[in-house]
């Protein structure tokens, strides 16, 4: 017989009772791979902008944000590399 865990909803977040503590019931959706520059952005946010990082994680927009950064960096690199190659010979 499956026992249903006690849940509460407060401040727009679901909490699950685990022992004596209520823990936020947060799940991260899977997205496409974020790539090299997206991983660099994620590491930067974790190390230097922890509040923004936590906001993005809790709103489930972290991987979307890092994917956008990765796409922007890759398109910028596609423009810069040929120009550098042309000027360097």
CSV table of C-alpha atoms in Angstrom, one decimal:
chain,number,residue,atom,x,y,z
A,1,UNK,CA,0.0,0.0,0.0
A,2,UNK,CA,1.4,3.3,-1.1
A,3,UNK,CA,1.5,6.0,1.6
A,4,UNK,CA,0.8,9.6,0.4
A,5,UNK,CA,3.4,12.1,1.7
A,6,UNK,CA,2.1,15.3,3.4
A,7,UNK,CA,2.2,18.3,1.0
A,8,UNK,CA,1.6,22.0,1.4
A,9,UNK,CA,1.5,24.8,-1.1
A,10,UNK,CA,2.9,28.1,0.1
A,11,UNK,CA,4.3,31.2,-1.7
A,12,UNK,CA,3.7,29.5,-5.0
A,13,UNK,CA,6.0,26.5,-4.1
A,14,UNK,CA,4.9,23.0,-3.2
A,15,UNK,CA,6.6,21.5,-0.1
A,16,UNK,CA,6.8,17.9,0.9
A,17,UNK,CA,7.2,16.7,4.5
A,18,UNK,CA,10.5,14.8,4.9
A,19,UNK,CA,11.0,13.7,8.5
A,20,UNK,CA,10.5,16.9,10.6
A,21,UNK,CA,11.2,19.3,7.7
A,22,UNK,CA,9.3,20.6,4.7
A,23,UNK,CA,11.5,20.5,1.6
A,24,UNK,CA,10.6,22.4,-1.6
A,25,UNK,CA,9.3,19.9,-4.2
A,26,UNK,CA,11.4,21.2,-7.1
A,27,UNK,CA,12.1,19.3,-10.3
A,28,UNK,CA,14.3,20.5,-13.2
A,29,UNK,CA,13.0,19.8,-16.7
A,30,UNK,CA,15.4,18.3,-19.2
A,31,UNK,CA,16.4,20.4,-22.1
A,32,UNK,CA,18.7,20.2,-25.0
A,33,UNK,CA,22.4,20.2,-24.1
A,34,UNK,CA,23.6,23.7,-23.3
A,35,UNK,CA,27.1,23.4,-24.9
A,36,UNK,CA,30.5,24.8,-23.9
A,37,UNK,CA,29.6,28.5,-23.6
A,38,UNK,CA,26.3,27.6,-21.7
A,39,UNK,CA,28.3,25.6,-19.2
A,40,UNK,CA,30.7,28.5,-18.8
A,41,UNK,CA,27.7,30.8,-18.1
A,42,UNK,CA,26.3,28.3,-15.6
A,43,UNK,CA,29.6,28.1,-13.8
A,44,UNK,CA,29.9,31.9,-13.7
A,45,UNK,CA,26.4,32.3,-12.3
A,46,UNK,CA,27.0,29.7,-9.6
A,47,UNK,CA,30.3,31.3,-8.5
A,48,UNK,CA,29.7,35.0,-8.9
A,49,UNK,CA,25.9,35.6,-9.2
A,50,UNK,CA,24.3,33.0,-6.8
A,51,UNK,CA,21.1,34.9,-6.3
A,52,UNK,CA,20.4,35.1,-10.0
A,53,UNK,CA,21.5,31.5,-10.4
A,54,UNK,CA,19.0,30.4,-7.7
A,55,UNK,CA,16.2,32.5,-9.3
A,56,UNK,CA,16.8,30.8,-12.6
A,57,UNK,CA,16.9,27.4,-11.1
A,58,UNK,CA,13.7,27.9,-9.1
A,59,UNK,CA,11.9,29.4,-12.1
A,60,UNK,CA,13.1,26.5,-14.3
A,61,UNK,CA,14.7,28.9,-16.8
A,62,UNK,CA,18.4,28.2,-16.1
A,63,UNK,CA,18.9,25.8,-19.0
A,64,UNK,CA,16.9,28.0,-21.4
A,65,UNK,CA,19.0,31.0,-20.4
A,66,UNK,CA,22.3,29.0,-20.8
A,67,UNK,CA,21.2,27.7,-24.2
A,68,UNK,CA,20.5,31.2,-25.4
A,69,UNK,CA,23.9,32.3,-24.2
A,70,UNK,CA,25.5,29.3,-26.0
A,71,UNK,CA,23.7,30.1,-29.2
A,72,UNK,CA,24.6,33.8,-29.1
A,73,UNK,CA,28.3,33.0,-28.4
A,74,UNK,CA,28.5,30.4,-31.2
A,75,UNK,CA,26.9,32.8,-33.7
A,76,UNK,CA,29.4,35.5,-32.6
A,77,UNK,CA,32.3,33.1,-33.0
A,78,UNK,CA,31.2,32.1,-36.5
A,79,UNK,CA,31.5,35.8,-37.4
A,80,UNK,CA,34.7,36.5,-35.6
A,81,UNK,CA,36.8,33.5,-36.6
A,82,UNK,CA,36.8,34.0,-40.4
A,83,UNK,CA,37.7,37.7,-39.9
A,84,UNK,CA,40.6,36.8,-37.6
A,85,UNK,CA,41.7,34.1,-40.1
A,86,UNK,CA,41.6,36.6,-42.9
A,87,UNK,CA,43.6,39.3,-41.1
A,88,UNK,CA,46.2,36.8,-39.7
A,89,UNK,CA,46.7,35.2,-43.1
